[in-house]
């Protein structure tokens, strides 16, 4: 699901100034006494007075949907014109990362579970680790070289602007776990007590930085970007022709045994685009005519998927699937669902949106293990069970593009734009992501397209600048005693040769750090609420 926009709404994401409170109306009983009169007739003796007294005795707070007792409605936020950043929040935490990377549903963390329960909205965060930054606001890259990346011994947090230094800068305290660390990061102080190298240390003044990872962070050398296309032509999915760079025209290899898949010429099925561009273009030009006489109505998608996996397993990267027909042959065949009309409108209707065949979940697990991300382009005017096919994208960090009743004249531009965006946007391969938070709270549920490798480690075979992930917060302690809670997102990924040249072959760790105050006031939570983050998280629940 795409990340919430940073500033596209007339309402502020985190509001600071508020307009005047609306005038308080007179009690309903007194309004009736003065205004409810019927021309030409007098009210019954004592009737109006009795009615006024009855209405005056009603408690407005007892009506359904009323303001909660103990909450001053005058402290609730009012809509403003423009996207106004709360000045006091910016002044308090000037080194917090930009909200394009990390947004909290409210930038005021409740100090207790009881206050959080009165919030009645999701408490959590939305993270877009590779969000596009405007020119001039790029994330700085830091290389510690032989000294190694500065991290904390206990919680493994990366050094950030919110660490505190003691003992003449010889020791520093972690802002996440409060552990005091010794040595390795010493610098002299100037006359004002600042580190003399502070301006040359982006990691101490920037909320978002990118560290060059040493060799111990690499499982294998970064692979070149690879895109593998699995195409269902016409109404039949077949194993398309793969080409060698030395060929002058594409060749097609046919595997007829759907139950015992093997890959012919496994070392010659992938080509370098710069060397074989003409051959690839020739194939694309001839593709419509190659299968124009095809009358096969069956689809062996599952078998073709396994063959693609065999080809890509050594390198990984991105598999793009173009599917038009319900898989009906070989492994992973699916059947029509939803034709039983009695299911609709019942508590069982949601089962139609759940995966039917475990084959695709197992394939997604294998694809993730070998760092293969899957994007699915579904074109169909009939039932294709996208709930089952979409499992491949869900657990590999991919995406599903759906074109119902696809017609070239209508959907051509949409397909062209989305495919071009898919192939050219900034993408990280073989990535893992973890988000850490301060004492007393933790993230318990994660939402998005990924494979959860451990309780808090997200495996992302492919992640790009359009991908966002949501997570929900819960309390580990009844009462938070600290005044500030810190959050840190760390994304480890290799640089792609498609996007980088001199730095190709490195792995980077992108780190975003944010801070939020701990409050005991429900009104403060509403004032610092982020509507975009709330809606984004709600849509994923």
PDB file of N, CA and C in Angstrom, residues 145-180:
ATOM      1  N   UNK A 145      34.571   3.654   8.039  1.00  0.00           N
ATOM      2  CA  UNK A 145      35.767   2.922   7.596  1.00  0.00           C
ATOM      3  C   UNK A 145      36.202   1.893   8.632  1.00  0.00           C
ATOM      4  N   UNK A 146      37.477   1.931   9.024  1.00  0.00           N
ATOM      5  CA  UNK A 146      38.020   0.887   9.892  1.00  0.00           C
ATOM      6  C   UNK A 146      37.503   0.952  11.322  1.00  0.00           C
ATOM      7  N   UNK A 147      37.002   2.099  11.760  1.00  0.00           N
ATOM      8  CA  UNK A 147      36.521   2.202  13.146  1.00  0.00           C
ATOM      9  C   UNK A 147      35.213   1.461  13.360  1.00  0.00           C
ATOM     10  N   UNK A 148      34.454   1.244  12.305  1.00  0.00           N
ATOM     11  CA  UNK A 148      33.190   0.531  12.431  1.00  0.00           C
ATOM     12  C   UNK A 148      32.052   1.447  12.844  1.00  0.00           C
ATOM     13  N   UNK A 149      30.829   1.017  12.581  1.00  0.00           N
ATOM     14  CA  UNK A 149      29.645   1.807  12.912  1.00  0.00           C
ATOM     15  C   UNK A 149      29.461   1.842  14.423  1.00  0.00           C
ATOM     16  N   UNK A 150      29.150   3.022  14.950  1.00  0.00           N
ATOM     17  CA  UNK A 150      28.951   3.182  16.384  1.00  0.00           C
ATOM     18  C   UNK A 150      27.551   2.698  16.746  1.00  0.00           C
ATOM     19  N   UNK A 151      27.501   1.635  17.563  1.00  0.00           N
ATOM     20  CA  UNK A 151      26.233   1.093  18.042  1.00  0.00           C
ATOM     21  C   UNK A 151      26.346   0.826  19.541  1.00  0.00           C
ATOM     22  N   UNK A 152      25.188   0.621  20.166  1.00  0.00           N
ATOM     23  CA  UNK A 152      25.176   0.416  21.607  1.00  0.00           C
ATOM     24  C   UNK A 152      25.169  -1.072  21.927  1.00  0.00           C
ATOM     25  N   UNK A 153      25.872  -1.405  22.994  1.00  0.00           N
ATOM     26  CA  UNK A 153      26.153  -2.807  23.282  1.00  0.00           C
ATOM     27  C   UNK A 153      24.897  -3.625  23.540  1.00  0.00           C
ATOM     28  N   UNK A 154      23.947  -3.070  24.250  1.00  0.00           N
ATOM     29  CA  UNK A 154      22.809  -3.863  24.706  1.00  0.00           C
ATOM     30  C   UNK A 154      21.686  -3.919  23.670  1.00  0.00           C
ATOM     31  N   UNK A 155      21.199  -2.778  23.237  1.00  0.00           N
ATOM     32  CA  UNK A 155      20.018  -2.763  22.356  1.00  0.00           C
ATOM     33  C   UNK A 155      20.383  -2.665  20.886  1.00  0.00           C
ATOM     34  N   UNK A 156      21.678  -2.445  20.568  1.00  0.00           N
ATOM     35  CA  UNK A 156      22.173  -2.363  19.191  1.00  0.00           C
ATOM     36  C   UNK A 156      21.617  -1.155  18.435  1.00  0.00           C
ATOM     37  N   UNK A 157      21.229  -0.129  19.163  1.00  0.00           N
ATOM     38  CA  UNK A 157      20.780   1.114  18.539  1.00  0.00           C
ATOM     39  C   UNK A 157      21.969   1.808  17.876  1.00  0.00           C
ATOM     40  N   UNK A 158      21.712   2.476  16.758  1.00  0.00           N
ATOM     41  CA  UNK A 158      22.757   3.226  16.068  1.00  0.00           C
ATOM     42  C   UNK A 158      22.888   4.614  16.689  1.00  0.00           C
ATOM     43  N   UNK A 159      24.102   5.150  16.660  1.00  0.00           N
ATOM     44  CA  UNK A 159      24.329   6.477  17.210  1.00  0.00           C
ATOM     45  C   UNK A 159      23.436   7.477  16.482  1.00  0.00           C
ATOM     46  N   UNK A 160      22.900   8.442  17.226  1.00  0.00           N
ATOM     47  CA  UNK A 160      21.921   9.369  16.670  1.00  0.00           C
ATOM     48  C   UNK A 160      21.958  10.684  17.434  1.00  0.00           C
ATOM     49  N   UNK A 161      21.238  11.703  16.983  1.00  0.00           N
ATOM     50  CA  UNK A 161      21.328  13.026  17.617  1.00  0.00           C
ATOM     51  C   UNK A 161      20.849  13.078  19.056  1.00  0.00           C
ATOM     52  N   UNK A 162      20.121  12.074  19.524  1.00  0.00           N
ATOM     53  CA  UNK A 162      19.531  12.156  20.855  1.00  0.00           C
ATOM     54  C   UNK A 162      20.330  11.414  21.923  1.00  0.00           C
ATOM     55  N   UNK A 163      21.516  10.931  21.583  1.00  0.00           N
ATOM     56  CA  UNK A 163      22.375  10.367  22.621  1.00  0.00           C
ATOM     57  C   UNK A 163      22.907  11.517  23.479  1.00  0.00           C
ATOM     58  N   UNK A 164      23.218  11.229  24.731  1.00  0.00           N
ATOM     59  CA  UNK A 164      23.759  12.250  25.630  1.00  0.00           C
ATOM     60  C   UNK A 164      25.176  11.866  26.036  1.00  0.00           C
ATOM     61  N   UNK A 165      26.056  12.856  26.025  1.00  0.00           N
ATOM     62  CA  UNK A 165      27.462  12.622  26.337  1.00  0.00           C
ATOM     63  C   UNK A 165      27.769  13.073  27.760  1.00  0.00           C
ATOM     64  N   UNK A 166      28.653  12.336  28.425  1.00  0.00           N
ATOM     65  CA  UNK A 166      29.090  12.662  29.780  1.00  0.00           C
ATOM     66  C   UNK A 166      30.596  12.469  29.884  1.00  0.00           C
ATOM     67  N   UNK A 167      31.145  12.880  31.015  1.00  0.00           N
ATOM     68  CA  UNK A 167      32.569  12.689  31.289  1.00  0.00           C
ATOM     69  C   UNK A 167      33.422  13.266  30.156  1.00  0.00           C
ATOM     70  N   UNK A 168      33.166  14.561  29.861  1.00  0.00           N
ATOM     71  CA  UNK A 168      33.925  15.274  28.823  1.00  0.00           C
ATOM     72  C   UNK A 168      33.894  14.537  27.489  1.00  0.00           C
ATOM     73  N   UNK A 169      32.706  14.049  27.117  1.00  0.00           N
ATOM     74  CA  UNK A 169      32.478  13.383  25.833  1.00  0.00           C
ATOM     75  C   UNK A 169      33.149  12.014  25.725  1.00  0.00           C
ATOM     76  N   UNK A 170      33.640  11.483  26.842  1.00  0.00           N
ATOM     77  CA  UNK A 170      34.285  10.170  26.790  1.00  0.00           C
ATOM     78  C   UNK A 170      33.281   9.027  26.915  1.00  0.00           C
ATOM     79  N   UNK A 171      32.090   9.309  27.405  1.00  0.00           N
ATOM     80  CA  UNK A 171      31.046   8.309  27.534  1.00  0.00           C
ATOM     81  C   UNK A 171      29.750   8.874  26.969  1.00  0.00           C
ATOM     82  N   UNK A 172      28.905   7.984  26.499  1.00  0.00           N
ATOM     83  CA  UNK A 172      27.614   8.430  25.985  1.00  0.00           C
ATOM     84  C   UNK A 172      26.538   7.442  26.400  1.00  0.00           C
ATOM     85  N   UNK A 173      25.353   7.999  26.599  1.00  0.00           N
ATOM     86  CA  UNK A 173      24.226   7.206  27.081  1.00  0.00           C
ATOM     87  C   UNK A 173      23.224   6.994  25.950  1.00  0.00           C
ATOM     88  N   UNK A 174      22.799   5.748  25.787  1.00  0.00           N
ATOM     89  CA  UNK A 174      21.844   5.401  24.727  1.00  0.00           C
ATOM     90  C   UNK A 174      20.479   5.992  25.048  1.00  0.00           C
ATOM     91  N   UNK A 175      19.859   6.613  24.074  1.00  0.00           N
ATOM     92  CA  UNK A 175      18.537   7.208  24.292  1.00  0.00           C
ATOM     93  C   UNK A 175      17.421   6.170  24.251  1.00  0.00           C
ATOM     94  N   UNK A 176      17.707   4.957  23.793  1.00  0.00           N
ATOM     95  CA  UNK A 176      16.688   3.907  23.738  1.00  0.00           C
ATOM     96  C   UNK A 176      16.688   3.073  25.014  1.00  0.00           C
ATOM     97  N   UNK A 177      17.856   2.568  25.418  1.00  0.00           N
ATOM     98  CA  UNK A 177      17.913   1.671  26.581  1.00  0.00           C
ATOM     99  C   UNK A 177      18.584   2.294  27.797  1.00  0.00           C
ATOM    100  N   UNK A 178      19.125   3.513  27.665  1.00  0.00           N
ATOM    101  CA  UNK A 178      19.753   4.266  28.766  1.00  0.00           C
ATOM    102  C   UNK A 178      21.064   3.661  29.243  1.00  0.00           C
ATOM    103  N   UNK A 179      21.653   2.751  28.493  1.00  0.00           N
ATOM    104  CA  UNK A 179      22.932   2.155  28.886  1.00  0.00           C
ATOM    105  C   UNK A 179      24.069   3.135  28.611  1.00  0.00           C
ATOM    106  N   UNK A 180      25.018   3.226  29.552  1.00  0.00           N
ATOM    107  CA  UNK A 180      26.181   4.093  29.405  1.00  0.00           C
ATOM    108  C   UNK A 180      27.283   3.324  28.688  1.00  0.00           C
TER     109      UNK A 180
END
